mmCIF file of C-alpha atoms in Angstrom:
data_model
loop_
_atom_site.group_PDB
_atom_site.id
_atom_site.type_symbol
_atom_site.label_atom_id
_atom_site.label_comp_id
_atom_site.label_asym_id
_atom_site.label_seq_id
_atom_site.Cartn_x
_atom_site.Cartn_y
_atom_site.Cartn_z
ATOM 1 C CA ALA A 1 -18.106 18.996 -1.363
ATOM 2 C CA GLN A 2 -17.450 16.255 -3.825
ATOM 3 C CA SER A 3 -16.483 12.736 -2.821
ATOM 4 C CA VAL A 4 -16.354 9.182 -4.114
ATOM 5 C CA THR A 5 -16.952 5.835 -2.450
ATOM 6 C CA GLN A 6 -15.355 2.697 -3.789
ATOM 7 C CA LEU A 7 -17.244 -0.437 -2.826
ATOM 8 C CA GLY A 8 -14.877 -3.255 -1.940
ATOM 9 C CA SER A 9 -11.302 -2.694 -0.902
ATOM 10 C CA HIS A 10 -10.169 -5.915 -2.530
ATOM 11 C CA VAL A 11 -11.345 -7.805 -5.611
ATOM 12 C CA SER A 12 -9.992 -11.184 -6.719
ATOM 13 C CA VAL A 13 -10.744 -12.477 -10.207
ATOM 14 C CA SER A 14 -9.607 -15.378 -12.365
ATOM 15 C CA GLU A 15 -7.609 -14.676 -15.483
ATOM 16 C CA GLY A 16 -10.086 -14.231 -18.336
ATOM 17 C CA ALA A 17 -12.981 -13.320 -16.051
ATOM 18 C CA LEU A 18 -14.883 -10.041 -15.888
ATOM 19 C CA VAL A 19 -13.394 -7.278 -13.782
ATOM 20 C CA LEU A 20 -15.967 -4.984 -12.124
ATOM 21 C CA LEU A 21 -14.916 -2.197 -9.777
ATOM 22 C CA ARG A 22 -17.634 -0.063 -8.225
ATOM 23 C CA CYS A 23 -17.553 3.678 -7.636
ATOM 24 C CA ASN A 24 -20.307 5.988 -6.449
ATOM 25 C CA TYR A 25 -19.916 9.745 -6.287
ATOM 26 C CA SER A 26 -21.573 12.604 -4.525
ATOM 27 C CA SER A 27 -21.618 15.951 -6.229
ATOM 28 C CA SER A 28 -23.885 18.944 -6.325
ATOM 29 C CA VAL A 29 -22.883 19.748 -9.901
ATOM 30 C CA PRO A 30 -22.044 17.570 -12.908
ATOM 31 C CA PRO A 31 -18.561 16.329 -12.088
ATOM 32 C CA TYR A 32 -15.571 15.131 -13.977
ATOM 33 C CA LEU A 33 -14.883 11.514 -13.036
ATOM 34 C CA PHE A 34 -11.723 9.488 -13.404
ATOM 35 C CA TRP A 35 -10.261 6.060 -12.888
ATOM 36 C CA TYR A 36 -6.557 5.776 -12.150
ATOM 37 C CA VAL A 37 -4.343 2.711 -11.778
ATOM 38 C CA GLN A 38 -1.322 2.462 -9.509
ATOM 39 C CA TYR A 39 1.226 -0.324 -9.811
ATOM 40 C CA PRO A 40 3.480 -1.106 -6.830
ATOM 41 C CA ASN A 41 5.972 1.647 -6.060
ATOM 42 C CA GLN A 42 4.734 3.802 -8.918
ATOM 43 C CA GLY A 43 2.663 6.929 -9.397
ATOM 44 C CA LEU A 44 -0.846 7.138 -10.827
ATOM 45 C CA GLN A 45 -1.739 6.445 -14.439
ATOM 46 C CA LEU A 46 -4.986 7.683 -15.951
ATOM 47 C CA LEU A 47 -7.156 4.827 -17.260
ATOM 48 C CA LEU A 48 -10.094 6.913 -18.437
ATOM 49 C CA LYS A 49 -12.107 10.030 -17.726
ATOM 50 C CA TYR A 50 -15.671 11.277 -18.032
ATOM 51 C CA THR A 51 -15.982 14.955 -18.922
ATOM 52 C CA SER A 52 -19.676 15.394 -19.816
ATOM 53 C CA ALA A 53 -19.456 13.849 -23.267
ATOM 54 C CA ALA A 54 -20.454 10.214 -23.974
ATOM 55 C CA THR A 55 -21.661 8.345 -20.909
ATOM 56 C CA LEU A 56 -19.795 5.173 -21.918
ATOM 57 C CA VAL A 57 -16.113 5.933 -21.721
ATOM 58 C CA LYS A 58 -13.426 3.711 -23.176
ATOM 59 C CA GLY A 59 -9.951 3.822 -21.703
ATOM 60 C CA ILE A 60 -6.600 2.167 -22.049
ATOM 61 C CA ASN A 61 -5.824 -1.529 -21.595
ATOM 62 C CA GLY A 62 -9.383 -2.597 -22.500
ATOM 63 C CA PHE A 63 -11.104 -0.848 -19.585
ATOM 64 C CA GLU A 64 -14.327 1.082 -19.861
ATOM 65 C CA ALA A 65 -16.711 2.840 -17.484
ATOM 66 C CA GLU A 66 -20.292 4.022 -17.677
ATOM 67 C CA PHE A 67 -21.523 7.258 -16.118
ATOM 68 C CA LYS A 68 -25.015 6.782 -14.673
ATOM 69 C CA LYS A 69 -26.359 10.019 -13.278
ATOM 70 C CA SER A 70 -29.533 8.418 -11.885
ATOM 71 C CA GLU A 71 -27.414 6.018 -9.827
ATOM 72 C CA THR A 72 -24.526 8.468 -9.197
ATOM 73 C CA SER A 73 -22.219 5.688 -10.283
ATOM 74 C CA PHE A 74 -19.142 5.327 -12.462
ATOM 75 C CA HIS A 75 -18.250 1.626 -12.367
ATOM 76 C CA LEU A 76 -15.146 0.335 -14.140
ATOM 77 C CA THR A 77 -15.211 -2.885 -16.149
ATOM 78 C CA LYS A 78 -12.956 -5.050 -18.268
ATOM 79 C CA PRO A 79 -14.415 -8.101 -20.016
ATOM 80 C CA SER A 80 -11.395 -10.362 -19.604
ATOM 81 C CA ALA A 81 -8.812 -9.961 -16.841
ATOM 82 C CA HIS A 82 -5.120 -10.342 -17.558
ATOM 83 C CA MET A 83 -2.377 -11.026 -15.048
ATOM 84 C CA SER A 84 -0.970 -7.563 -15.771
ATOM 85 C CA ASP A 85 -4.204 -5.991 -14.435
ATOM 86 C CA ALA A 86 -3.134 -6.768 -10.857
ATOM 87 C CA ALA A 87 -2.786 -3.325 -9.275
ATOM 88 C CA GLU A 88 -4.619 -0.771 -7.158
ATOM 89 C CA TYR A 89 -7.397 1.223 -8.764
ATOM 90 C CA PHE A 90 -8.674 4.600 -7.667
ATOM 91 C CA CYS A 91 -11.851 6.407 -8.606
ATOM 92 C CA ALA A 92 -11.661 10.204 -8.409
ATOM 93 C CA VAL A 93 -13.929 13.210 -8.883
ATOM 94 C CA SER A 94 -13.167 16.834 -9.721
ATOM 95 C CA PRO A 95 -15.154 19.936 -10.629
ATOM 96 C CA ASN A 96 -12.646 20.528 -13.459
ATOM 97 C CA ASP A 97 -10.169 22.484 -11.459
ATOM 98 C CA TYR A 98 -7.655 19.652 -11.364
ATOM 99 C CA LYS A 99 -8.200 19.200 -7.603
ATOM 100 C CA LEU A 100 -9.015 15.537 -7.370
ATOM 101 C CA SER A 101 -10.876 13.801 -4.564
ATOM 102 C CA PHE A 102 -9.947 10.127 -4.543
ATOM 103 C CA GLY A 103 -11.657 7.074 -3.181
ATOM 104 C CA ALA A 104 -9.855 4.711 -0.823
ATOM 105 C CA GLY A 105 -8.881 2.387 -3.640
ATOM 106 C CA THR A 106 -9.580 -1.196 -4.686
ATOM 107 C CA THR A 107 -6.787 -3.753 -4.918
ATOM 108 C CA VAL A 108 -7.221 -6.217 -7.769
ATOM 109 C CA THR A 109 -5.560 -9.608 -7.713
ATOM 110 C CA VAL A 110 -5.736 -11.944 -10.706
ATOM 111 C CA ARG A 111 -5.643 -15.702 -10.203
ATOM 112 C CA ALA A 112 -4.058 -17.885 -12.874
ATOM 113 C CA GLU B 1 6.509 8.007 -18.977
ATOM 114 C CA THR B 2 4.593 11.129 -17.956
ATOM 115 C CA GLY B 3 7.380 13.696 -18.213
ATOM 116 C CA VAL B 4 6.907 14.583 -14.548
ATOM 117 C CA THR B 5 9.795 13.734 -12.257
ATOM 118 C CA GLN B 6 10.143 13.915 -8.484
ATOM 119 C CA SER B 7 13.137 13.900 -6.185
ATOM 120 C CA PRO B 8 14.262 12.305 -4.059
ATOM 121 C CA THR B 9 12.689 8.884 -4.539
ATOM 122 C CA HIS B 10 12.923 7.998 -0.879
ATOM 123 C CA LEU B 11 13.680 10.047 2.210
ATOM 124 C CA ILE B 12 14.012 9.303 5.908
ATOM 125 C CA LYS B 13 13.663 12.081 8.466
ATOM 126 C CA THR B 14 13.144 12.301 12.203
ATOM 127 C CA ARG B 15 10.266 13.924 14.018
ATOM 128 C CA GLY B 16 10.575 17.710 14.237
ATOM 129 C CA GLN B 17 12.807 18.073 11.189
ATOM 130 C CA GLN B 18 11.971 19.940 7.994
ATOM 131 C CA VAL B 19 11.852 18.453 4.493
ATOM 132 C CA THR B 20 11.714 19.765 0.923
ATOM 133 C CA LEU B 21 10.370 17.610 -1.889
ATOM 134 C CA ARG B 22 10.808 18.580 -5.527
ATOM 135 C CA CYS B 23 8.794 18.124 -8.692
ATOM 136 C CA SER B 24 9.756 18.913 -12.273
ATOM 137 C CA SER B 25 6.881 19.291 -14.712
ATOM 138 C CA GLN B 26 6.653 19.281 -18.470
ATOM 139 C CA SER B 27 7.417 22.558 -20.212
ATOM 140 C CA GLY B 28 4.279 24.712 -20.394
ATOM 141 C CA HIS B 29 2.523 23.101 -17.428
ATOM 142 C CA ASN B 30 1.237 26.098 -15.481
ATOM 143 C CA THR B 31 -0.683 24.142 -12.840
ATOM 144 C CA VAL B 32 0.781 21.765 -10.266
ATOM 145 C CA SER B 33 -0.990 19.943 -7.460
ATOM 146 C CA TRP B 34 0.460 18.005 -4.542
ATOM 147 C CA TYR B 35 -1.104 14.962 -2.894
ATOM 148 C CA GLN B 36 -0.318 12.907 0.202
ATOM 149 C CA GLN B 37 -0.975 9.171 -0.005
ATOM 150 C CA ALA B 38 -0.743 7.365 3.322
ATOM 151 C CA LEU B 39 -0.206 3.627 3.243
ATOM 152 C CA GLY B 40 -3.340 1.787 2.145
ATOM 153 C CA GLN B 41 -5.289 4.959 1.380
ATOM 154 C CA GLY B 42 -6.174 7.112 -1.593
ATOM 155 C CA PRO B 43 -4.260 10.313 -2.291
ATOM 156 C CA GLN B 44 -5.391 13.412 -0.383
ATOM 157 C CA PHE B 45 -5.192 16.859 -2.006
ATOM 158 C CA ILE B 46 -2.699 19.127 -0.227
ATOM 159 C CA PHE B 47 -2.660 22.263 -2.404
ATOM 160 C CA GLN B 48 -2.448 23.538 -5.953
ATOM 161 C CA TYR B 49 -0.342 26.229 -7.599
ATOM 162 C CA TYR B 50 -1.313 28.091 -10.755
ATOM 163 C CA ARG B 51 1.198 30.436 -12.352
ATOM 164 C CA GLU B 52 3.257 30.518 -9.150
ATOM 165 C CA GLU B 53 0.349 31.438 -6.850
ATOM 166 C CA GLU B 54 -1.409 29.098 -4.424
ATOM 167 C CA ASN B 55 -4.790 28.246 -5.931
ATOM 168 C CA GLY B 56 -6.567 26.178 -3.315
ATOM 169 C CA ARG B 57 -5.624 24.088 -0.302
ATOM 170 C CA GLY B 58 -6.976 20.912 1.181
ATOM 171 C CA ASN B 59 -7.314 20.093 4.868
ATOM 172 C CA PHE B 60 -3.627 20.400 5.711
ATOM 173 C CA PRO B 61 -2.010 22.680 8.320
ATOM 174 C CA PRO B 62 0.173 25.689 7.432
ATOM 175 C CA ARG B 63 3.359 23.748 8.139
ATOM 176 C CA PHE B 64 2.750 22.294 4.662
ATOM 177 C CA SER B 65 3.803 24.963 2.169
ATOM 178 C CA GLY B 66 4.830 25.128 -1.434
ATOM 179 C CA LEU B 67 6.468 27.064 -4.206
ATOM 180 C CA GLN B 68 6.147 26.998 -7.970
ATOM 181 C CA PHE B 69 8.918 28.396 -10.152
ATOM 182 C CA PRO B 70 8.943 29.894 -13.675
ATOM 183 C CA ASN B 71 10.985 26.930 -14.971
ATOM 184 C CA TYR B 72 8.021 24.548 -14.331
ATOM 185 C CA SER B 73 9.525 23.089 -11.178
ATOM 186 C CA SER B 74 7.886 23.163 -7.771
ATOM 187 C CA GLU B 75 8.538 22.330 -4.136
ATOM 188 C CA LEU B 76 6.599 20.972 -1.200
ATOM 189 C CA ASN B 77 7.983 21.966 2.192
ATOM 190 C CA VAL B 78 6.931 20.377 5.442
ATOM 191 C CA ASN B 79 8.067 21.829 8.769
ATOM 192 C CA ALA B 80 8.033 20.210 12.198
ATOM 193 C CA LEU B 81 7.610 16.713 10.821
ATOM 194 C CA GLU B 82 5.261 14.352 12.627
ATOM 195 C CA LEU B 83 5.119 10.571 12.481
ATOM 196 C CA ASP B 84 1.794 10.779 10.576
ATOM 197 C CA ASP B 85 3.525 12.685 7.774
ATOM 198 C CA SER B 86 5.018 9.371 6.646
ATOM 199 C CA ALA B 87 3.482 8.824 3.213
ATOM 200 C CA LEU B 88 3.993 8.837 -0.540
ATOM 201 C CA TYR B 89 3.897 12.413 -1.837
ATOM 202 C CA LEU B 90 2.732 12.837 -5.414
ATOM 203 C CA CYS B 91 2.813 15.860 -7.655
ATOM 204 C CA ALA B 92 0.618 16.250 -10.713
ATOM 205 C CA SER B 93 0.822 18.891 -13.400
ATOM 206 C CA THR B 94 -1.120 20.114 -16.390
ATOM 207 C CA HIS B 95 -1.406 22.993 -18.801
ATOM 208 C CA ASP B 96 -4.670 24.693 -17.871
ATOM 209 C CA ARG B 97 -5.821 26.281 -21.129
ATOM 210 C CA GLY B 98 -9.581 25.827 -20.898
ATOM 211 C CA GLY B 99 -11.630 22.666 -21.156
ATOM 212 C CA TYR B 100 -10.155 19.588 -19.574
ATOM 213 C CA ASN B 101 -6.486 18.822 -20.122
ATOM 214 C CA GLU B 102 -4.927 15.638 -18.829
ATOM 215 C CA GLN B 103 -3.103 15.891 -15.531
ATOM 216 C CA PHE B 104 0.150 13.919 -15.335
ATOM 217 C CA PHE B 105 1.423 12.389 -12.102
ATOM 218 C CA GLY B 106 5.011 11.934 -11.055
ATOM 219 C CA PRO B 107 6.244 8.664 -9.503
ATOM 220 C CA GLY B 108 6.216 10.125 -6.004
ATOM 221 C CA THR B 109 8.578 10.596 -3.081
ATOM 222 C CA ARG B 110 8.231 8.175 -0.208
ATOM 223 C CA LEU B 111 8.844 9.985 3.080
ATOM 224 C CA THR B 112 9.435 8.066 6.295
ATOM 225 C CA VAL B 113 9.405 9.975 9.583
ATOM 226 C CA LEU B 114 10.997 8.198 12.546
#
């Protein structure tokens, strides 16, 4: 079975500071990995995905993530936080059958 | 705007009742998945339909059932509602044509069971 663990349920950063959200996965086969963002009272929006191509993946809104097989990690970063980045972020894994297993989520707050 | 819509937006039911939630996908999307997101948690996979047939189920009891229709709409039915069924229900659809194709999520239906 595939699963993900998100380290830290809540992250608080200052506007302009680095955003780092941690995700570790467990999978017996090379997985597809995703980061989604959810704004209050909305559905999920795909930020970026890893599908066995380049290990450094660039997404929307300035986010990027690096797939590290040796560490079974897929951490999400953004160099400079913006107030609009305040939301909940979910890491997810799938064996490419569109059945996603999500982590518990990390809530990001941005301080002015 | 993902092109995936869900209805109703909110719903209140009482324990023991039955509920039907609806999802309308983009034209051509032959795969739809349903997820349950309890408050403060990540979404949990309920089941998936591919070309109108169930194509995998998560750890949910049989009182959760679904249908997918030729017009790219789908339903999630829940019988004998329990208090723990209170959650945001999300549908996600894609056109499975080999390789990886982006899966689009609807805005969800928030179900409250009293």
